[in-house]
């Protein structure tokens, strides 16, 4: 496979995943902004941080008005992480590799783009936003489904998996890190109490507010959220799950190419750390520090994958 | 009255033998049924087109050159004669290229004027003394033919550089088999679906000598913005080879390498769909960004094969065209089986005088034009159009050649007024490697406008499935 | 005459280049008037040079550097033994049909002024005619550096009335071909007794004369090549015969330094 092809497949999957994550973040932000007693501006600021777009937003905006933030994250063509740009880039990558992907994948990519590119800020009323967020998630699910159902389990598959799960891991880690202090056990001890709106929002942004209750039943504590999103292997957006998928894809690659690279070692170290650690240990060493290191290791892995498989030679 | 592929010529309107089964089928179709089938065909094209068209719906129109559902049919005997003529022509043109890039015997013998080769922009001095594998320059050729009578076929043009359209030939057949399987059960139609396999076999057969592995083949495209990108990706996909752009390749001391996920991998055959002058900035245009530096150097040294060879455009240059009969005789010792169209070269004073006197009867073309533009069709032009064109020819005679207006054969075609005759041409596709491979039939282009002789898709032309019946 | 040549070409990049490829024509030809005692072409960073021949029979070296590098240095050096043959180039293996050397190229396309220059010469035998052409060009185009560049055409140089050896050669070629005389561009080195006036890197022409074969004309100096001329490559024009043609990716801020040393030496006893 051409290095360029691998690069395009990786980023195609990564941008589709990012579009979906963006829709979730927006959905939650939008919901919080509707609640009384919340500082809407501060919430949007957190959303922008989770999306990794805070600095670029501030450079071009003065306030954190709901509609301005929503437009920036949905439609802004100058924001490479806006849903508009994510879908456009994903489609462009897929189109460049039209012969490497299946017809179903192409049609789902193309369909998502055509549908979304027809909606523009001025013709989406505020009360139509939740429905739009839903459709973005549906489109992403359709793409994942087409991919999983039709693609050959060879390097094409592995590179798309890597793109998906590196992006997802990054996203989950950022969501946790932006509000990590809400999850600290001592927060409860010092009387901060359980800020239900805050942690519910966090769970919603990874589509886990219902499954969380099922897993932890009645005895949950806020720090269980961190456990759920970091260490729980059943939770499909947890860091642990993401790294189990990443490891599988990397093993698939090393088997089919007959070659181990430094990526397998790095991902292996990260996965075994996630398996070995427990929450008290993480809290003791510092949740924020743990997440910061994780985000940086995660992007280092992406970089090493690109180098090891000659994405941009 | 033009010769009709189905009914021949004259008043009797008897159905010609190859069309008998088709005629019965057509008789059984109401015009509503034909219209429905035509719509079905378009829907199918949209769908299969989308399979490969890299474009979204807003851009898909580009692919949709109108498709007519009534096939053009050639008998086995007709095809055998055409095939023999095409084969002779293709071999002679390759021998010609080998010669002019080596000792130039044909120029020394005075059979072709030296200056039309030596001063020709399509003649590449860089190719002097290059020995391409098997001595072949043009491996993939599309010969444009027209028919004027039962036994009268003429060559309009030899496309020896990068003929396109073969993907339409394949998709037309695919669509036709979906649409009218009953027609295929009544006729023994020679298949064309093996073309991608044969293309691959042809490319493999011209890989550099002495490889101890299967040759690695790539299709080199200028990129997705090229108008033929659909065909580039279609052919790469059907052959199961990589579709590469210039920056996917790099020259090292070993050869031309492809940048893969497993590092550099040597490439043996480059089926390029980019023009000579852009191939390699070290050898040709230094400003080319769609070429591969060093590609030509490795080609010269026999470490990679470029298909078609650089400089193969010399064989389809319009100024060389008029000499092809001499070229065939010189290299094969036999007269040309297929005829050329009589051509006047306006650069010659005598020819120019004749042309200016007979403009209303002639077709006048620009020597370097293509796509049916910059051309006068005397009989269908107004007096004002003719006079305007006369001024252009007088101003720069060397730019023009003229030919008699050929009454291209017609073929029944579904039109808004029902089934009616429309003029057609034929482009068979030839592959030359370890042996010659000729796809039976080729691409039939049809002028959809009543009475029009211009079959180019850019000017209202469509295509038809083309059948060669087996005995 | 025994001549020692050392020809260094240095490319430097302010930001490292990721990839470079170069095609070199830096190896002297062998013929009756010229023997190569020893010769080598080296590069830095060290990379294997692939030797080949171009379509005109010139020896080429192809080099690529496919890793980050801050520059490339190419050194062509060796010893050549020359003899004065009154400009006649005999004993060279000719691989290209003569007619090819009548081809006009973008750099040598004749215009009305070039045709007029050729037509104004007195009709005579070919050799005196070529000498007259050489004299006429010298008279019309003064040797001045910095006015013309590598892309200057023959017509432009003649119109400017100033130029360097490349321009003299191109005008000569354009006029000769226009008159039906096969002509070609030659690159090489020139040994001068007076080192202060060294134009070590040089170019001239060869024209075909029936009965004699190829005969050299150094229009810039108004002489037929002597034993002071070391002949490298010959082709249709300066672009086809270029001693170095290269490209690089990355590597902003390119600078180029060329240094040619041409000296006479006494043969070892």
GROMACS .gro file of N, CA and C in nm, chain A residues 100-240:
model
  423
  100UNK      N    1  -0.948   0.231  -0.277
  100UNK     CA    2  -0.907   0.153  -0.160
  100UNK      C    3  -1.025   0.128  -0.066
  101UNK      N    4  -1.129   0.210  -0.075
  101UNK     CA    5  -1.241   0.192   0.016
  101UNK      C    6  -1.360   0.132  -0.059
  102UNK      N    7  -1.457   0.082   0.016
  102UNK     CA    8  -1.569   0.016  -0.050
  102UNK      C    9  -1.673   0.118  -0.093
  103UNK      N   10  -1.761   0.074  -0.180
  103UNK     CA   11  -1.865   0.162  -0.229
  103UNK      C   12  -1.951   0.213  -0.114
  104UNK      N   13  -1.984   0.124  -0.019
  104UNK     CA   14  -2.068   0.163   0.093
  104UNK      C   15  -1.999   0.273   0.176
  105UNK      N   16  -1.869   0.256   0.198
  105UNK     CA   17  -1.797   0.359   0.274
  105UNK      C   18  -1.800   0.491   0.201
  106UNK      N   19  -1.775   0.484   0.072
  106UNK     CA   20  -1.773   0.608  -0.006
  106UNK      C   21  -1.910   0.675  -0.002
  107UNK      N   22  -2.014   0.595  -0.021
  107UNK     CA   23  -2.146   0.656  -0.024
  107UNK      C   24  -2.182   0.719   0.110
  108UNK      N   25  -2.139   0.656   0.220
  108UNK     CA   26  -2.172   0.715   0.350
  108UNK      C   27  -2.092   0.844   0.373
  109UNK      N   28  -1.967   0.845   0.330
  109UNK     CA   29  -1.886   0.967   0.341
  109UNK      C   30  -1.945   1.079   0.256
  110UNK      N   31  -1.975   1.041   0.133
  110UNK     CA   32  -2.024   1.139   0.037
  110UNK      C   33  -2.161   1.190   0.081
  111UNK      N   34  -2.245   1.098   0.128
  111UNK     CA   35  -2.378   1.136   0.172
  111UNK      C   36  -2.371   1.231   0.291
  112UNK      N   37  -2.284   1.201   0.386
  112UNK     CA   38  -2.270   1.287   0.504
  112UNK      C   39  -2.229   1.428   0.460
  113UNK      N   40  -2.135   1.432   0.370
  113UNK     CA   41  -2.086   1.562   0.325
  113UNK      C   42  -2.194   1.639   0.251
  114UNK      N   43  -2.259   1.572   0.158
  114UNK     CA   44  -2.360   1.642   0.078
  114UNK      C   45  -2.471   1.695   0.168
  115UNK      N   46  -2.515   1.611   0.263
  115UNK     CA   47  -2.623   1.656   0.350
  115UNK      C   48  -2.578   1.776   0.434
  116UNK      N   49  -2.460   1.761   0.497
  116UNK     CA   50  -2.418   1.867   0.589
  116UNK      C   51  -2.384   1.995   0.514
  117UNK      N   52  -2.322   1.982   0.397
  117UNK     CA   53  -2.279   2.103   0.327
  117UNK      C   54  -2.398   2.185   0.280
  118UNK      N   55  -2.514   2.123   0.275
  118UNK     CA   56  -2.634   2.198   0.236
  118UNK      C   57  -2.686   2.284   0.351
  119UNK      N   58  -2.656   2.244   0.476
  119UNK     CA   59  -2.705   2.325   0.587
  119UNK      C   60  -2.602   2.432   0.619
  120UNK      N   61  -2.648   2.552   0.637
  120UNK     CA   62  -2.559   2.661   0.672
  120UNK      C   63  -2.618   2.730   0.794
  121UNK      N   64  -2.534   2.802   0.865
  121UNK     CA   65  -2.576   2.865   0.989
  121UNK      C   66  -2.709   2.939   0.975
  122UNK      N   67  -2.720   3.017   0.865
  122UNK     CA   68  -2.837   3.104   0.855
  122UNK      C   69  -2.968   3.027   0.839
  123UNK      N   70  -2.960   2.903   0.787
  123UNK     CA   71  -3.087   2.831   0.774
  123UNK      C   72  -3.103   2.719   0.877
  124UNK      N   73  -3.023   2.724   0.984
  124UNK     CA   74  -3.047   2.630   1.094
  124UNK      C   75  -3.092   2.712   1.216
  125UNK      N   76  -3.221   2.705   1.246
  125UNK     CA   77  -3.274   2.776   1.362
  125UNK      C   78  -3.222   2.710   1.489
  126UNK      N   79  -3.216   2.787   1.597
  126UNK     CA   80  -3.161   2.734   1.721
  126UNK      C   81  -3.234   2.608   1.768
  127UNK      N   82  -3.367   2.606   1.749
  127UNK     CA   83  -3.438   2.488   1.799
  127UNK      C   84  -3.417   2.367   1.707
  128UNK      N   85  -3.352   2.389   1.592
  128UNK     CA   86  -3.322   2.275   1.504
  128UNK      C   87  -3.184   2.216   1.532
  129UNK      N   88  -3.110   2.281   1.624
  129UNK     CA   89  -2.973   2.234   1.648
  129UNK      C   90  -2.967   2.091   1.702
  130UNK      N   91  -3.048   2.056   1.805
  130UNK     CA   92  -3.037   1.919   1.856
  130UNK      C   93  -3.057   1.815   1.746
  131UNK      N   94  -3.151   1.842   1.655
  131UNK     CA   95  -3.175   1.745   1.548
  131UNK      C   96  -3.053   1.736   1.456
  132UNK      N   97  -2.989   1.850   1.434
  132UNK     CA   98  -2.869   1.848   1.349
  132UNK      C   99  -2.756   1.768   1.416
  133UNK      N  100  -2.739   1.788   1.549
  133UNK     CA  101  -2.637   1.710   1.620
  133UNK      C  102  -2.664   1.560   1.604
  134UNK      N  103  -2.792   1.523   1.618
  134UNK     CA  104  -2.829   1.383   1.603
  134UNK      C  105  -2.791   1.330   1.465
  135UNK      N  106  -2.819   1.410   1.363
  135UNK     CA  107  -2.793   1.361   1.227
  135UNK      C  108  -2.644   1.343   1.203
  136UNK      N  109  -2.563   1.431   1.260
  136UNK     CA  110  -2.418   1.415   1.243
  136UNK      C  111  -2.374   1.283   1.305
  137UNK      N  112  -2.428   1.255   1.426
  137UNK     CA  113  -2.392   1.128   1.491
  137UNK      C  114  -2.441   1.009   1.411
  138UNK      N  115  -2.562   1.020   1.355
  138UNK     CA  116  -2.616   0.911   1.273
  138UNK      C  117  -2.526   0.885   1.153
  139UNK      N  118  -2.484   0.991   1.087
  139UNK     CA  119  -2.401   0.978   0.969
  139UNK      C  120  -2.268   0.911   1.002
  140UNK      N  121  -2.212   0.950   1.117
  140UNK     CA  122  -2.086   0.890   1.157
  140UNK      C  123  -2.107   0.741   1.186
  141UNK      N  124  -2.220   0.709   1.250
  141UNK     CA  125  -2.248   0.569   1.281
  141UNK      C  126  -2.265   0.488   1.153
  142UNK      N  127  -2.328   0.551   1.054
  142UNK     CA  128  -2.347   0.484   0.926
  142UNK      C  129  -2.213   0.453   0.862
  143UNK      N  130  -2.123   0.549   0.871
  143UNK     CA  131  -1.989   0.530   0.813
  143UNK      C  132  -1.917   0.415   0.884
  144UNK      N  133  -1.919   0.418   1.021
  144UNK     CA  134  -1.854   0.310   1.097
  144UNK      C  135  -1.914   0.176   1.058
  145UNK      N  136  -2.046   0.173   1.046
  145UNK     CA  137  -2.114   0.049   1.012
  145UNK      C  138  -2.074  -0.001   0.875
  146UNK      N  139  -2.070   0.091   0.779
  146UNK     CA  140  -2.030   0.053   0.643
  146UNK      C  141  -1.888  -0.001   0.644
  147UNK      N  142  -1.803   0.067   0.721
  147UNK     CA  143  -1.663   0.026   0.730
  147UNK      C  144  -1.653  -0.115   0.788
  148UNK      N  145  -1.717  -0.135   0.903
  148UNK     CA  146  -1.702  -0.264   0.972
  148UNK      C  147  -1.765  -0.378   0.892
  149UNK      N  148  -1.869  -0.346   0.816
  149UNK     CA  149  -1.939  -0.452   0.744
  149UNK      C  150  -1.878  -0.487   0.610
  150UNK      N  151  -1.803  -0.394   0.551
  150UNK     CA  152  -1.764  -0.420   0.412
  150UNK      C  153  -1.614  -0.426   0.388
  151UNK      N  154  -1.535  -0.379   0.482
  151UNK     CA  155  -1.393  -0.363   0.449
  151UNK      C  156  -1.315  -0.492   0.472
  152UNK      N  157  -1.216  -0.516   0.387
  152UNK     CA  158  -1.129  -0.632   0.406
  152UNK      C  159  -1.047  -0.611   0.533
  153UNK      N  160  -1.026  -0.720   0.606
  153UNK     CA  161  -0.946  -0.708   0.729
  153UNK      C  162  -0.798  -0.713   0.695
  154UNK      N  163  -0.752  -0.613   0.621
  154UNK     CA  164  -0.609  -0.606   0.590
  154UNK      C  165  -0.560  -0.468   0.633
  155UNK      N  166  -0.449  -0.423   0.576
  155UNK     CA  167  -0.394  -0.295   0.621
  155UNK      C  168  -0.492  -0.178   0.603
  156UNK      N  169  -0.579  -0.188   0.505
  156UNK     CA  170  -0.680  -0.083   0.488
  156UNK      C  171  -0.761  -0.067   0.617
  157UNK      N  172  -0.804  -0.180   0.669
  157UNK     CA  173  -0.882  -0.180   0.793
  157UNK      C  174  -0.798  -0.128   0.910
  158UNK      N  175  -0.678  -0.178   0.922
  158UNK     CA  176  -0.596  -0.141   1.038
  158UNK      C  177  -0.569   0.009   1.044
  159UNK      N  178  -0.541   0.069   0.929
  159UNK     CA  179  -0.511   0.212   0.933
  159UNK      C  180  -0.636   0.295   0.967
  160UNK      N  181  -0.752   0.250   0.920
  160UNK     CA  182  -0.872   0.325   0.958
  160UNK      C  183  -0.901   0.307   1.106
  161UNK      N  184  -0.877   0.186   1.160
  161UNK     CA  185  -0.897   0.164   1.303
  161UNK      C  186  -0.806   0.255   1.386
  162UNK      N  187  -0.682   0.263   1.343
  162UNK     CA  188  -0.586   0.346   1.417
  162UNK      C  189  -0.634   0.491   1.420
  163UNK      N  190  -0.681   0.540   1.306
  163UNK     CA  191  -0.730   0.678   1.300
  163UNK      C  192  -0.847   0.698   1.394
  164UNK      N  193  -0.940   0.606   1.390
  164UNK     CA  194  -1.060   0.617   1.474
  164UNK      C  195  -1.024   0.620   1.621
  165UNK      N  196  -0.944   0.523   1.666
  165UNK     CA  197  -0.925   0.508   1.810
  165UNK      C  198  -0.822   0.604   1.869
  166UNK      N  199  -0.727   0.648   1.789
  166UNK     CA  200  -0.637   0.753   1.838
  166UNK      C  201  -0.716   0.881   1.861
  167UNK      N  202  -0.807   0.911   1.768
  167UNK     CA  203  -0.889   1.031   1.783
  167UNK      C  204  -0.983   1.018   1.903
  168UNK      N  205  -1.042   0.901   1.916
  168UNK     CA  206  -1.137   0.882   2.025
  168UNK      C  207  -1.067   0.891   2.161
  169UNK      N  208  -0.950   0.830   2.171
  169UNK     CA  209  -0.876   0.835   2.297
  169UNK      C  210  -0.840   0.980   2.332
  170UNK      N  211  -0.796   1.052   2.231
  170UNK     CA  212  -0.760   1.191   2.252
  170UNK      C  213  -0.881   1.269   2.303
  171UNK      N  214  -0.994   1.244   2.241
  171UNK     CA  215  -1.116   1.315   2.277
  171UNK      C  216  -1.160   1.286   2.419
  172UNK      N  217  -1.163   1.158   2.455
  172UNK     CA  218  -1.204   1.120   2.591
  172UNK      C  219  -1.110   1.181   2.695
  173UNK      N  220  -0.981   1.176   2.667
  173UNK     CA  221  -0.884   1.230   2.762
  173UNK      C  222  -0.902   1.381   2.779
  174UNK      N  223  -0.930   1.450   2.670
  174UNK     CA  224  -0.950   1.595   2.680
  174UNK      C  225  -1.074   1.630   2.760
  175UNK      N  226  -1.182   1.557   2.735
  175UNK     CA  227  -1.305   1.585   2.808
  175UNK      C  228  -1.280   1.570   2.958
  176UNK      N  229  -1.208   1.466   2.995
  176UNK     CA  230  -1.178   1.444   3.136
  176UNK      C  231  -1.089   1.555   3.191
  177UNK      N  232  -0.990   1.593   3.112
  177UNK     CA  233  -0.890   1.685   3.163
  177UNK      C  234  -0.946   1.826   3.185
  178UNK      N  235  -1.038   1.866   3.099
  178UNK     CA  236  -1.093   2.001   3.112
  178UNK      C  237  -1.165   2.018   3.246
  179UNK      N  238  -1.227   1.912   3.297
  179UNK     CA  239  -1.304   1.923   3.420
  179UNK      C  240  -1.253   1.827   3.526
  180UNK      N  241  -1.125   1.794   3.521
  180UNK     CA  242  -1.077   1.687   3.609
  180UNK      C  243  -1.103   1.715   3.756
  181UNK      N  244  -1.103   1.845   3.792
  181UNK     CA  245  -1.119   1.879   3.934
  181UNK      C  246  -1.256   1.842   3.987
  182UNK      N  247  -1.356   1.834   3.899
  182UNK     CA  248  -1.490   1.793   3.944
  182UNK      C  249  -1.489   1.648   3.992
  183UNK      N  250  -1.391   1.573   3.939
  183UNK     CA  251  -1.391   1.428   3.964
  183UNK      C  252  -1.302   1.386   4.080
  184UNK      N  253  -1.229   1.481   4.135
  184UNK     CA  254  -1.135   1.443   4.240
  184UNK      C  255  -1.208   1.404   4.368
  185UNK      N  256  -1.165   1.296   4.436
  185UNK     CA  257  -1.231   1.253   4.559
  185UNK      C  258  -1.228   1.362   4.666
  186UNK      N  259  -1.115   1.435   4.674
  186UNK     CA  260  -1.106   1.536   4.781
  186UNK      C  261  -1.206   1.648   4.760
  187UNK      N  262  -1.250   1.664   4.635
  187UNK     CA  263  -1.349   1.765   4.605
  187UNK      C  264  -1.474   1.744   4.690
  188UNK      N  265  -1.509   1.617   4.704
  188UNK     CA  266  -1.626   1.585   4.783
  188UNK      C  267  -1.598   1.612   4.932
  189UNK      N  268  -1.475   1.573   4.974
  189UNK     CA  269  -1.439   1.591   5.115
  189UNK      C  270  -1.441   1.737   5.155
  190UNK      N  271  -1.393   1.822   5.066
  190UNK     CA  272  -1.392   1.963   5.104
  190UNK      C  273  -1.527   2.028   5.083
  191UNK      N  274  -1.628   1.948   5.054
  191UNK     CA  275  -1.764   1.999   5.051
  191UNK      C  276  -1.806   2.053   4.918
  192UNK      N  277  -1.724   2.030   4.816
  192UNK     CA  278  -1.764   2.073   4.682
  192UNK      C  279  -1.888   2.001   4.640
  193UNK      N  280  -1.898   1.879   4.688
  193UNK     CA  281  -2.020   1.804   4.663
  193UNK      C  282  -2.029   1.753   4.522
  194UNK      N  283  -2.132   1.682   4.499
  194UNK     CA  284  -2.152   1.618   4.371
  194UNK      C  285  -2.225   1.716   4.280
  195UNK      N  286  -2.155   1.767   4.184
  195UNK     CA  287  -2.218   1.859   4.091
  195UNK      C  288  -2.279   1.777   3.979
  196UNK      N  289  -2.405   1.742   4.000
  196UNK     CA  290  -2.464   1.642   3.910
  196UNK      C  291  -2.471   1.692   3.767
  197UNK      N  292  -2.499   1.819   3.748
  197UNK     CA  293  -2.508   1.869   3.611
  197UNK      C  294  -2.373   1.854   3.541
  198UNK      N  295  -2.268   1.879   3.615
  198UNK     CA  296  -2.134   1.873   3.556
  198UNK      C  297  -2.096   1.732   3.515
  199UNK      N  298  -2.111   1.638   3.611
  199UNK     CA  299  -2.064   1.505   3.570
  199UNK      C  300  -2.160   1.437   3.475
  200UNK      N  301  -2.288   1.471   3.483
  200UNK     CA  302  -2.381   1.413   3.386
  200UNK      C  303  -2.345   1.461   3.246
  201UNK      N  304  -2.306   1.587   3.239
  201UNK     CA  305  -2.267   1.641   3.108
  201UNK      C  306  -2.147   1.566   3.053
  202UNK      N  307  -2.054   1.540   3.144
  202UNK     CA  308  -1.934   1.470   3.100
  202UNK      C  309  -1.968   1.332   3.045
  203UNK      N  310  -2.058   1.264   3.115
  203UNK     CA  311  -2.097   1.131   3.070
  203UNK      C  312  -2.172   1.137   2.937
  204UNK      N  313  -2.258   1.237   2.927
  204UNK     CA  314  -2.331   1.251   2.802
  204UNK      C  315  -2.237   1.275   2.685
  205UNK      N  316  -2.132   1.350   2.709
  205UNK     CA  317  -2.045   1.383   2.597
  205UNK      C  318  -1.970   1.260   2.545
  206UNK      N  319  -1.975   1.151   2.620
  206UNK     CA  320  -1.923   1.026   2.563
  206UNK      C  321  -2.035   0.922   2.553
  207UNK      N  322  -2.158   0.970   2.548
  207UNK     CA  323  -2.275   0.883   2.534
  207UNK      C  324  -2.279   0.773   2.639
  208UNK      N  325  -2.248   0.810   2.764
  208UNK     CA  326  -2.233   0.706   2.865
  208UNK      C  327  -2.317   0.731   2.990
  209UNK      N  328  -2.412   0.823   2.985
  209UNK     CA  329  -2.482   0.855   3.109
  209UNK      C  330  -2.572   0.742   3.154
  210UNK      N  331  -2.619   0.660   3.058
  210UNK     CA  332  -2.702   0.547   3.101
  210UNK      C  333  -2.616   0.426   3.136
  211UNK      N  334  -2.521   0.398   3.052
  211UNK     CA  335  -2.440   0.279   3.079
  211UNK      C  336  -2.364   0.293   3.210
  212UNK      N  337  -2.329   0.414   3.246
  212UNK     CA  338  -2.256   0.436   3.370
  212UNK      C  339  -2.336   0.386   3.489
  213UNK      N  340  -2.464   0.419   3.488
  213UNK     CA  341  -2.548   0.374   3.601
  213UNK      C  342  -2.558   0.223   3.605
  214UNK      N  343  -2.563   0.164   3.486
  214UNK     CA  344  -2.571   0.018   3.483
  214UNK      C  345  -2.447  -0.046   3.540
  215UNK      N  346  -2.335   0.013   3.513
  215UNK     CA  347  -2.209  -0.048   3.557
  215UNK      C  348  -2.186  -0.025   3.707
  216UNK      N  349  -2.214   0.095   3.751
  216UNK     CA  350  -2.178   0.126   3.890
  216UNK      C  351  -2.298   0.124   3.985
  217UNK      N  352  -2.416   0.097   3.927
  217UNK     CA  353  -2.537   0.085   4.009
  217UNK      C  354  -2.557   0.206   4.100
  218UNK      N  355  -2.595   0.180   4.223
  218UNK     CA  356  -2.631   0.293   4.307
  218UNK      C  357  -2.514   0.350   4.384
  219UNK      N  358  -2.410   0.272   4.388
  219UNK     CA  359  -2.301   0.311   4.477
  219UNK      C  360  -2.201   0.404   4.411
  220UNK      N  361  -2.242   0.472   4.306
  220UNK     CA  362  -2.139   0.548   4.235
  220UNK      C  363  -2.095   0.673   4.309
  221UNK      N  364  -1.973   0.703   4.284
  221UNK     CA  365  -1.910   0.822   4.335
  221UNK      C  366  -1.855   0.897   4.214
  222UNK      N  367  -1.833   1.026   4.225
  222UNK     CA  368  -1.784   1.099   4.106
  222UNK      C  369  -1.655   1.042   4.050
  223UNK      N  370  -1.568   0.993   4.140
  223UNK     CA  371  -1.441   0.942   4.085
  223UNK      C  372  -1.462   0.814   4.006
  224UNK      N  373  -1.579   0.753   4.024
  224UNK     CA  374  -1.608   0.638   3.939
  224UNK      C  375  -1.615   0.676   3.792
  225UNK      N  376  -1.651   0.802   3.770
  225UNK     CA  377  -1.657   0.846   3.630
  225UNK      C  378  -1.518   0.837   3.566
  226UNK      N  379  -1.420   0.882   3.642
  226UNK     CA  380  -1.284   0.872   3.590
  226UNK      C  381  -1.245   0.727   3.567
  227UNK      N  382  -1.282   0.642   3.658
  227UNK     CA  383  -1.254   0.499   3.643
  227UNK      C  384  -1.318   0.446   3.515
  228UNK      N  385  -1.446   0.485   3.499
  228UNK     CA  386  -1.524   0.437   3.384
  228UNK      C  387  -1.460   0.480   3.251
  229UNK      N  388  -1.422   0.607   3.244
  229UNK     CA  389  -1.374   0.661   3.117
  229UNK      C  390  -1.225   0.635   3.092
  230UNK      N  391  -1.155   0.595   3.196
  230UNK     CA  392  -1.013   0.568   3.176
  230UNK      C  393  -0.984   0.418   3.173
  231UNK      N  394  -1.032   0.350   3.278
  231UNK     CA  395  -0.982   0.213   3.297
  231UNK      C  396  -1.080   0.103   3.259
  232UNK      N  397  -1.208   0.136   3.245
  232UNK     CA  398  -1.306   0.029   3.226
  232UNK      C  399  -1.297  -0.031   3.085
  233UNK      N  400  -1.267  -0.160   3.074
  233UNK     CA  401  -1.251  -0.220   2.941
  233UNK      C  402  -1.385  -0.244   2.871
  234UNK      N  403  -1.496  -0.232   2.944
  234UNK     CA  404  -1.626  -0.254   2.880
  234UNK      C  405  -1.677  -0.128   2.811
  235UNK      N  406  -1.632  -0.016   2.856
  235UNK     CA  407  -1.680   0.112   2.805
  235UNK      C  408  -1.610   0.143   2.673
  236UNK      N  409  -1.685   0.149   2.558
  236UNK     CA  410  -1.618   0.154   2.427
  236UNK      C  411  -1.547   0.286   2.398
  237UNK      N  412  -1.563   0.386   2.483
  237UNK     CA  413  -1.489   0.509   2.459
  237UNK      C  414  -1.383   0.531   2.568
  238UNK      N  415  -1.363   0.432   2.655
  238UNK     CA  416  -1.261   0.449   2.757
  238UNK      C  417  -1.122   0.441   2.694
  239UNK      N  418  -1.027   0.501   2.765
  239UNK     CA  419  -0.890   0.497   2.713
  239UNK      C  420  -0.843   0.353   2.700
  240UNK      N  421  -0.883   0.270   2.796
  240UNK     CA  422  -0.844   0.130   2.793
  240UNK      C  423  -0.896   0.062   2.666
   0.00000   0.00000   0.00000
